[in-house]
Coordinates of C-alpha atoms in Angstrom, one line a residue:
X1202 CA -41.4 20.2 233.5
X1203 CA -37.4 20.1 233.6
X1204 CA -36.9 16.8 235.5
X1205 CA -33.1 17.3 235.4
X1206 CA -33.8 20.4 237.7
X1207 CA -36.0 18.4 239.9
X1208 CA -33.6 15.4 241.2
X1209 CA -30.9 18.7 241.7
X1210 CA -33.3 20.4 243.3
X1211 CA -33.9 17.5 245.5
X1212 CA -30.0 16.3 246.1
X1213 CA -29.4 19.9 247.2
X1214 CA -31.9 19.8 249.5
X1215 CA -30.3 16.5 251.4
X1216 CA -27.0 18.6 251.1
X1217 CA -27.8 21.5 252.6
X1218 CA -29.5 19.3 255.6
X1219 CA -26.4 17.3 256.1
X1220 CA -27.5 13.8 255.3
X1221 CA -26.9 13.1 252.3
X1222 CA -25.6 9.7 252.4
X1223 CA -22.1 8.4 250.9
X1224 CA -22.1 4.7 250.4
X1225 CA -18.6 3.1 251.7
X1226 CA -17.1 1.2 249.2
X1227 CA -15.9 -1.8 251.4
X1228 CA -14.4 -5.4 250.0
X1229 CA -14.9 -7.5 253.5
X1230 CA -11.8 -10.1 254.3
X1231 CA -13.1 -14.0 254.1
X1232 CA -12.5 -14.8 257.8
X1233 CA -11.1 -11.8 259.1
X1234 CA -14.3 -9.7 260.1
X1235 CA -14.5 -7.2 261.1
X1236 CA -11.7 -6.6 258.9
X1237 CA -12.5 -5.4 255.3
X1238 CA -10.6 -3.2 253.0
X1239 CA -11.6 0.3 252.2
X1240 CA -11.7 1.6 248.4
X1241 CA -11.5 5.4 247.8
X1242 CA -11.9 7.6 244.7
X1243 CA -8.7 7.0 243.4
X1244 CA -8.7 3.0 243.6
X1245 CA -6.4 3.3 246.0
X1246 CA -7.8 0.8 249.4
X1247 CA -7.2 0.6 252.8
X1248 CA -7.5 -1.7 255.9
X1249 CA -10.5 -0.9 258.4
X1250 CA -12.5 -2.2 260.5
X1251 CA -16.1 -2.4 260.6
X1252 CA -18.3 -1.4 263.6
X1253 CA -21.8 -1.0 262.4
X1254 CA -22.6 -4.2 260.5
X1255 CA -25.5 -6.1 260.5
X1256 CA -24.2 -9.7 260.2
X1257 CA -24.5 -9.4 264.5
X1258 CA -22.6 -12.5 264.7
X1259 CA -19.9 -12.6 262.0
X1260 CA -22.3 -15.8 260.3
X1261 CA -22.0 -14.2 257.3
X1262 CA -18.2 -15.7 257.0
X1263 CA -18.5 -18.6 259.4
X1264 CA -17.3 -22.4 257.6
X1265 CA -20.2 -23.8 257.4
X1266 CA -22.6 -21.1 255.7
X1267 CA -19.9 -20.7 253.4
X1268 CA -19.5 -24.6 252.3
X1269 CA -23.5 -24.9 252.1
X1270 CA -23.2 -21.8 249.8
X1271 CA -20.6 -23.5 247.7
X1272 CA -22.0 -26.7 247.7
X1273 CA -25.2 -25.3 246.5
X1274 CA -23.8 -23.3 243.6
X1275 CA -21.8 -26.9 242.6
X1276 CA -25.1 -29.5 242.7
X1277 CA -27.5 -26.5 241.5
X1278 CA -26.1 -23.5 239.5
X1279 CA -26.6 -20.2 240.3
X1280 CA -29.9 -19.0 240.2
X1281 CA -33.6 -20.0 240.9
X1282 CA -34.7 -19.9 237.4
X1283 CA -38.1 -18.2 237.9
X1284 CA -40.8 -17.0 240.6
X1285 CA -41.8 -19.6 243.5
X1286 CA -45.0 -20.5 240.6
X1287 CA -43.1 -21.0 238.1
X1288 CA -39.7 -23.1 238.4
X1289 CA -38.7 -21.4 241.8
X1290 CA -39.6 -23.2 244.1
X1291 CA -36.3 -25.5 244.8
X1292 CA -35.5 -28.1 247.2
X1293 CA -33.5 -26.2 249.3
X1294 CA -36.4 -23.3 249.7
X1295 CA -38.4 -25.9 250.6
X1296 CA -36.1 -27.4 253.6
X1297 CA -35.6 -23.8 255.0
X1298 CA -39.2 -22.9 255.4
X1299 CA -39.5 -26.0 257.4
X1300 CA -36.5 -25.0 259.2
X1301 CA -37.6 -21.4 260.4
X1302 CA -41.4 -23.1 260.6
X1303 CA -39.7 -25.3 263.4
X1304 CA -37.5 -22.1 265.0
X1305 CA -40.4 -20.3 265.8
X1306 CA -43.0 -23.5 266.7
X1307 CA -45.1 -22.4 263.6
X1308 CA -47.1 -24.9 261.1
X1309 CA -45.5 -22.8 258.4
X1310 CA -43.1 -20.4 257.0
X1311 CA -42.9 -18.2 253.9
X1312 CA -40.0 -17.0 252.2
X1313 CA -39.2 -13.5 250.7
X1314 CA -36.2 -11.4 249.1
X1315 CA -35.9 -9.5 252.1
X1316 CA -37.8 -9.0 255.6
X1317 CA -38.5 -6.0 254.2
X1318 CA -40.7 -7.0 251.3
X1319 CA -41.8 -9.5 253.7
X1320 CA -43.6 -6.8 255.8
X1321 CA -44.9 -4.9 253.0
X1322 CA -46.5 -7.7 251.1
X1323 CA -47.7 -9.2 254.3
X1324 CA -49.1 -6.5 256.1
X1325 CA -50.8 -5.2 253.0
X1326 CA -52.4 -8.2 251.8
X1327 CA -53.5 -9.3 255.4
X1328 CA -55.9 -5.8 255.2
X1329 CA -57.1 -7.3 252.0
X1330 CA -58.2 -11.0 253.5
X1331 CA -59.8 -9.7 256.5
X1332 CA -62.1 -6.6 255.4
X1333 CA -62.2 -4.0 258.0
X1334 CA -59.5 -4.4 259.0
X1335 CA -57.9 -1.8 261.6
X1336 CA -53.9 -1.8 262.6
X1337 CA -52.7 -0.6 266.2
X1338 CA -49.1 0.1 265.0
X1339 CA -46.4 1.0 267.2
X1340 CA -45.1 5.0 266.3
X1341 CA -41.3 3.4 266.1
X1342 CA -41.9 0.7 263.9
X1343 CA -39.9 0.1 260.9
X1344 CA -40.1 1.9 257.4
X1345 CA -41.4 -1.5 256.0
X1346 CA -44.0 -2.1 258.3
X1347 CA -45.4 1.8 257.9
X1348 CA -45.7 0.9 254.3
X1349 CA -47.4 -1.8 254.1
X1350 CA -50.2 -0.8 256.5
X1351 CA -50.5 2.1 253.9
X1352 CA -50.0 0.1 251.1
X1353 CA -53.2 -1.9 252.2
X1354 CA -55.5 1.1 252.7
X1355 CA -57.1 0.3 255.7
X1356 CA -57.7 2.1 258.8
X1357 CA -54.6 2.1 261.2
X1358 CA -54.3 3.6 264.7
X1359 CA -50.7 4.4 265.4
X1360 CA -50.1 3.7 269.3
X1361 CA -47.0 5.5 271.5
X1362 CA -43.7 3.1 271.2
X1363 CA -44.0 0.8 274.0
X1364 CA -47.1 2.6 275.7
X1365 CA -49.4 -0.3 277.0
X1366 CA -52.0 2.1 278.3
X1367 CA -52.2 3.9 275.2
X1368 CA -52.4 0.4 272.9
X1369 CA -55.2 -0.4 275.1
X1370 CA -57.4 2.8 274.9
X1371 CA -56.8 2.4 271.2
X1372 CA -57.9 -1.0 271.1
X1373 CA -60.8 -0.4 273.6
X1374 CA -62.6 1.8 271.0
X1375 CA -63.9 -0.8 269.0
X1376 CA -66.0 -3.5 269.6
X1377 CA -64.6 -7.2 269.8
X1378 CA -65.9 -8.7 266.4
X1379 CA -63.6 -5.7 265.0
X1380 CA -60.8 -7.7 262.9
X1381 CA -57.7 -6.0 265.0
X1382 CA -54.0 -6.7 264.1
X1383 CA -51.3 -5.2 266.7
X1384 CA -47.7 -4.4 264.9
X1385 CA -44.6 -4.0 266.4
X1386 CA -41.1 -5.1 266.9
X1387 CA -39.4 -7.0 269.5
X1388 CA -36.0 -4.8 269.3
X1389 CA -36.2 -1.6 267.9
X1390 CA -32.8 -1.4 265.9
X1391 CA -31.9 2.3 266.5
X1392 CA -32.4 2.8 270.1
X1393 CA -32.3 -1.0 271.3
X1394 CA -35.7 -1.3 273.4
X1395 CA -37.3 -4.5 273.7
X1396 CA -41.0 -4.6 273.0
X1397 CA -43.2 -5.9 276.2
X1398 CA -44.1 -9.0 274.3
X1399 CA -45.7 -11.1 277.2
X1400 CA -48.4 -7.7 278.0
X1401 CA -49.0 -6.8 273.9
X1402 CA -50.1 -10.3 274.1
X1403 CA -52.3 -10.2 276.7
X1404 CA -53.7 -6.9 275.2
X1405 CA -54.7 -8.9 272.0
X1406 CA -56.2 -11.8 273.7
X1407 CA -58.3 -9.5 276.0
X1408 CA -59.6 -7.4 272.9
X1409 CA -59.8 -10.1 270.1
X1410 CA -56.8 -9.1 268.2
X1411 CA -53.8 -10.6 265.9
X1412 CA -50.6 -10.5 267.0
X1413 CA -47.7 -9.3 263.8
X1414 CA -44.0 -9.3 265.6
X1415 CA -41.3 -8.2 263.6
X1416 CA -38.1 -10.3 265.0
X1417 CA -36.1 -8.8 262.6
X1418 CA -33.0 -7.7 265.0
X1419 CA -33.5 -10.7 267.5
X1420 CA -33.5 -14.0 265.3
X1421 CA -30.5 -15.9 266.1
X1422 CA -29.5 -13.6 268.9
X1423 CA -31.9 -14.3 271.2
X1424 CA -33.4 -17.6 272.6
X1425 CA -32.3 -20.6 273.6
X1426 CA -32.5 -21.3 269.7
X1427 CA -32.1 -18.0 268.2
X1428 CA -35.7 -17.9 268.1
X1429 CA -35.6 -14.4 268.8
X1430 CA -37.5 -12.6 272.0
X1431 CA -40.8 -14.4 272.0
X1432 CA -38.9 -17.5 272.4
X1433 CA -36.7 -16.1 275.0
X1434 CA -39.7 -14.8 277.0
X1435 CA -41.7 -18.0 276.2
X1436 CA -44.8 -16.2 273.9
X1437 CA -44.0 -17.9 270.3
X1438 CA -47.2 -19.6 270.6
X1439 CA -49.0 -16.4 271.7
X1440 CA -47.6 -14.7 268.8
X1441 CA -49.5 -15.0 265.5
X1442 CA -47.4 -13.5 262.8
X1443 CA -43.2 -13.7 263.1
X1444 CA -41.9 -11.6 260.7
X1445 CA -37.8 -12.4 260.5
X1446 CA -34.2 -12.0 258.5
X1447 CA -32.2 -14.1 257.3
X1448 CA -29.3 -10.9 256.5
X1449 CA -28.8 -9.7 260.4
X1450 CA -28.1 -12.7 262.9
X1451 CA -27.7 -15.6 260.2
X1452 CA -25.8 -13.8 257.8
X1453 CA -27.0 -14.5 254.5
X1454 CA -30.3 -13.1 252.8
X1455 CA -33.6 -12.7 252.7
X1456 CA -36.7 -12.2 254.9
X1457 CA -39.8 -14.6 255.9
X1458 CA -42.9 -14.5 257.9
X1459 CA -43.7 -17.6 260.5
X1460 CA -47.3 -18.4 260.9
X1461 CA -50.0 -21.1 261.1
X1462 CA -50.5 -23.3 257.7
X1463 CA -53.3 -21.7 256.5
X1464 CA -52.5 -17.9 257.0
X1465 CA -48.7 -18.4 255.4
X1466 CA -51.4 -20.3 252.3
X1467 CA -53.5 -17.4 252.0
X1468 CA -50.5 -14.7 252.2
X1469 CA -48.5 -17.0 249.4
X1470 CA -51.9 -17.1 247.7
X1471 CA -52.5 -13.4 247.4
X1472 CA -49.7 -11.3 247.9
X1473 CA -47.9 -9.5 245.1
X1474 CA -44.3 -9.2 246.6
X1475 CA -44.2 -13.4 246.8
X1476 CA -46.0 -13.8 243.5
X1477 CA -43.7 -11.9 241.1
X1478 CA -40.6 -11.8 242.6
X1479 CA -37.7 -14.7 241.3
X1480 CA -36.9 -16.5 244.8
X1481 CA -33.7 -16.6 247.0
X1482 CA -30.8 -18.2 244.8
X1483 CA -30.8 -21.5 245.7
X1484 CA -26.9 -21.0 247.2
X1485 CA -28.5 -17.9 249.6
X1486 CA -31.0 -20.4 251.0
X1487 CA -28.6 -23.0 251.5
X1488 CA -26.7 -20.5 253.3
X1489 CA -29.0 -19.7 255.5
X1490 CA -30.2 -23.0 256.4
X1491 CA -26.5 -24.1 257.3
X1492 CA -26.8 -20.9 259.9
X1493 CA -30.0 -21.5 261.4
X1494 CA -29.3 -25.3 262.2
X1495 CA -25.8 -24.3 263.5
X1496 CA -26.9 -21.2 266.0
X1497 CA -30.0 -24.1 266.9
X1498 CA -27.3 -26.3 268.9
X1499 CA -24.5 -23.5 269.3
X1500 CA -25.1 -20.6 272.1
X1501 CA -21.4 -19.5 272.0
X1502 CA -22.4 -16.9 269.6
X1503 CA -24.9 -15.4 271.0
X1504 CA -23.5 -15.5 274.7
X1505 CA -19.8 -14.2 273.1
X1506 CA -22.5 -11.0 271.3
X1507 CA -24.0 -10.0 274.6
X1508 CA -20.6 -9.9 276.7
X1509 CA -18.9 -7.9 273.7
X1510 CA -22.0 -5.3 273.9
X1511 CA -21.9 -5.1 277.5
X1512 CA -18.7 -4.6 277.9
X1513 CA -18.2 -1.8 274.9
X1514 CA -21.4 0.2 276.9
X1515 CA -19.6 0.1 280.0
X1516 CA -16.5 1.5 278.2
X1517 CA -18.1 4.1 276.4
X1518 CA -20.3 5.1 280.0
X1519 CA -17.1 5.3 281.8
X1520 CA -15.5 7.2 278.9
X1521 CA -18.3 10.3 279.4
X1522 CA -19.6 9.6 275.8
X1523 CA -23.3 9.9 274.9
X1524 CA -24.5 6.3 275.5
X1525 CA -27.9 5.9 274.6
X1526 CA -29.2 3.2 277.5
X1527 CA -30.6 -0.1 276.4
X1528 CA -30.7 -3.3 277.5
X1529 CA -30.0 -5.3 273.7
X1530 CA -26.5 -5.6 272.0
X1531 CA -27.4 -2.3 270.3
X1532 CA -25.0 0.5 271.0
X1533 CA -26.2 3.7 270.2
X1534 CA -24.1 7.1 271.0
X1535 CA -26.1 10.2 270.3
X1536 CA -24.2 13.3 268.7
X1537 CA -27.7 15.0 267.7
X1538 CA -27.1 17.0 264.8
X1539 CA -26.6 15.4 260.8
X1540 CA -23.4 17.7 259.9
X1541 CA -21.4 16.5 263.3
X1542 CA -22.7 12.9 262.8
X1543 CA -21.4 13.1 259.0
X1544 CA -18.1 14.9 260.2
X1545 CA -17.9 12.5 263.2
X1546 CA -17.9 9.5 260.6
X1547 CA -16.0 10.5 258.1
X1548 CA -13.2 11.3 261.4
X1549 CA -13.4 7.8 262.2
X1550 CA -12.4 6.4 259.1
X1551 CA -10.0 8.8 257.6
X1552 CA -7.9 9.1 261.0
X1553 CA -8.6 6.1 262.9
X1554 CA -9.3 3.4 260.2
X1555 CA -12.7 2.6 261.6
X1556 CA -16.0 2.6 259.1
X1557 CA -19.2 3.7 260.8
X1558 CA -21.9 5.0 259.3
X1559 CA -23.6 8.2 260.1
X1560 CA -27.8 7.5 261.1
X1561 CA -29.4 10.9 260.2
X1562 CA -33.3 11.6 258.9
X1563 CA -35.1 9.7 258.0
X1564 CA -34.0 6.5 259.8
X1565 CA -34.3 8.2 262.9
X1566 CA -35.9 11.8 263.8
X1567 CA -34.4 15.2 263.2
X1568 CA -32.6 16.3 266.1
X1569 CA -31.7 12.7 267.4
X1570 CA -28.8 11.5 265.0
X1571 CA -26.6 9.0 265.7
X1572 CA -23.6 6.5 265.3
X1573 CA -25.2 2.9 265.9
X1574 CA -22.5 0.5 266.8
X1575 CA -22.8 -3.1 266.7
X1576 CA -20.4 -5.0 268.4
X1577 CA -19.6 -8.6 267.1
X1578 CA -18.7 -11.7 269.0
X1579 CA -15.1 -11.4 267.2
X1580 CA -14.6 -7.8 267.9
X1581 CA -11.4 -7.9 269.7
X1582 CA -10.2 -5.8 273.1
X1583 CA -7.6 -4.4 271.3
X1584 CA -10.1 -3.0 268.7
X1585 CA -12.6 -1.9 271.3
X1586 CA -9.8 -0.2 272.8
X1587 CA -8.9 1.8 269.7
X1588 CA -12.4 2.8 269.6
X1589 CA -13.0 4.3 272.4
X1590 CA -10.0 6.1 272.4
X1591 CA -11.1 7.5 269.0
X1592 CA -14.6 8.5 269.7
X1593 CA -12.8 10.3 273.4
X1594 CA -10.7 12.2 271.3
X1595 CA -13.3 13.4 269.1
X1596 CA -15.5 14.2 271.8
X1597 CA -13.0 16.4 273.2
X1598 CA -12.6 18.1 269.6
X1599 CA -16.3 18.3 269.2
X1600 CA -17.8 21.9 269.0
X1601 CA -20.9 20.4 269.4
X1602 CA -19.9 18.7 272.8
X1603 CA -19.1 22.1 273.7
X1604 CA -22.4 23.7 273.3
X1605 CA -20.7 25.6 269.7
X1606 CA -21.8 25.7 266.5
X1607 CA -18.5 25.3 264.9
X1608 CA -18.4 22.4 262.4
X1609 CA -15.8 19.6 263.4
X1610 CA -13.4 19.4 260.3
X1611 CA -12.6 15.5 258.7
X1612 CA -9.0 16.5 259.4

């Protein structure tokens, strides 16, 4: 076997697709965000500003996460010191999962590295405690929830994204005592849809099934708490499983799941991803904590987010660009092919001093690439301004706009 050939053989492949990804190598200004400084090849950096971040509400640099984070690392050191068995469970671990137990009016919460290893560990151990299991996931639901339904082996039905009628057909081919679990998202992160919470619930009542809702891109944006969309549609106690993040709309790190005492027991019990993993560094949970309680009592965050994305759609509509309609603080703008999206990019930063990253396969599907903005309560006019003016000008430049096949040069 010549393994050396292999990984080529596979990095040429991404090449001659388009998509092979180039990390940004950013250094983000304490206070200033979106502002961050931009590090090329030679060393040499540059101002920027970002437009695709995660951290939806700047929380990430806000005064009081920061002074919980340092006042962590000064009572407690650095790191956990072991697994949540052994040594790594601290206090502050302890005070957060009461915290998001609370958010989401849940007996109990779980913490995890990321949201993402809380859906795979999850997911697959649930198949695991309740034999027979089947899953009715949604077709558009995140790379961490499609492996750990396949990481738990059971039988799955996958259901059209947002199809009601289809769910229920699924669902109404098995009998009651079935064990069912329905997966899916409350906002799907690359096109912005909202799940129909209130009917998915229904669905599962009517056909004896689990509810697992992955609140991933809602918690702290959404709610009169930050709950996320089952709070804001008044379902949290309808929905059996919250999956959540503490990196998106608080900032910081990490993932959890939200559930009754018993379930969030067995899952902590029996699932490999919480068992052998070191926990959260006592500073990340602290962090996080300091951001929940804050965005709890403070709505100007979340009301500032929504005006900011309403606003930049209603720029980019009335600029004749590509708007992918949605009604969340996502703001996708389709340019549907990997090589334009890449060159698109890399135009953006290089002229125009503004860092987006290019969405190709496999986050989204072939054919339907796109830039994903993200619009922060801090994002400025002026900078919303300067960005719409860039992505008009490139537009105009763009073969692909144009019906051509030309490839749009970086300079």
């Amino acid at each position: 076997m010549e393994y050396a050939k292999k990984f080529r053989d596979a990095l040429e492949a991404v090449h001659r697709e388009g998509r092979y990804r180039i990390f940004a190598d950013l250094k983000r200004r304490r206070g200033a965000f979106p502002a961050a400084e931009h590090f090329k090849a030679d060393q040499q950096h540059h101002p920027i500003t970002v437009w695709c971040s995660n951290d939806y509400l700047g929380m990430g640099q806000h005064p009081a996460v920061i002074a919980a984070m340092h006042e962590a690392i000064d009572s407690v050191g650095a790191g956990s010191g072991g697994t949540r068995n052994i040594s790594g469970t601290g206090h502050y671990h302890v005070e957060l999962e009461a915290e998001l137990a609370d958010l989401h009016g849940k007996e109990a919460a779980l913490l995890f590295t990321s949201a993402y290893v809380a859906n795979d560990a999850t997911l697959s151990t649930l198949t695991q405690l309740l034999p027979g299991l089947v899953i009715f996931s949604d077709e558009k639901n995140h790379a961490s929830m499609i492996a750990g339904i396949r990481h738990g082996g059971g039988p799955k039905r996958i259901f059209r994204h947002n199809d009601l009628a289809d769910l229920e057909a699924k669902l109404k081919e098995y009998d009651r005592a079935t064990p069912k679990l329905i997966a899916f998202e409350s906002v799907y992160s690359m096109d912005g849809h909202f799940a129909p919470v209130t009917p998915i619930c229904d669905l599962a009542e009517k056909y004896g099934a689990l509810t697992y809702l992955d609140e991933v891109h809602a918690v702290g944006l959404y709610g009169p708490r930050g709950g996320g969309i089952a709070e804001r549609d008044g379902v949290m106690d309808r929905v059996d499983i919250i999956n959540g993040t503490l990196a998106k709309g608080f900032g910081v790190m990490g993932g959890y799941i939200a559930a009754s005492r018993d379930c969030c027991d067995a899952i902590r019990s029996y699932a490999s991803g919480f068992i052998f993993t070191t926990s959260l560094a006592p500073a990340l949970a602290a962090g996080a904590l300091a951001s929940i309680r804050h965005l709890e009592t403070s709505v100007i965050e979340r009301a500032r987010l929504h005006e900011r994305a309403q606003t930049l759609k209603r720029r980019l509509s009335e600029a004749g660009l590509p708007l992918v309609g949605n009604p969340s603080h996502i703001v996708p703008v389709t340019v549907g092919d990997p090589v334009h999206c890449k060159a698109v990019t890399d135009a953006l930063l290089d002229r125009y001093a503004i860092y987006v990253q290019p969405i190709n396969y496999p986050t989204v599907p072939r054919g339907t690439e796109r830039i994903r903005l993200t619009p922060s309560p801090v994002h400025t006019n002026a900078q919303m301004d300067h960005l719409v003016h860039a992505l008009s000008e490139l537009w105009e430049a763009c073969p692909l706009a144009k019906g051509e096949t030309v490839r749009l040069a970086a300079e």
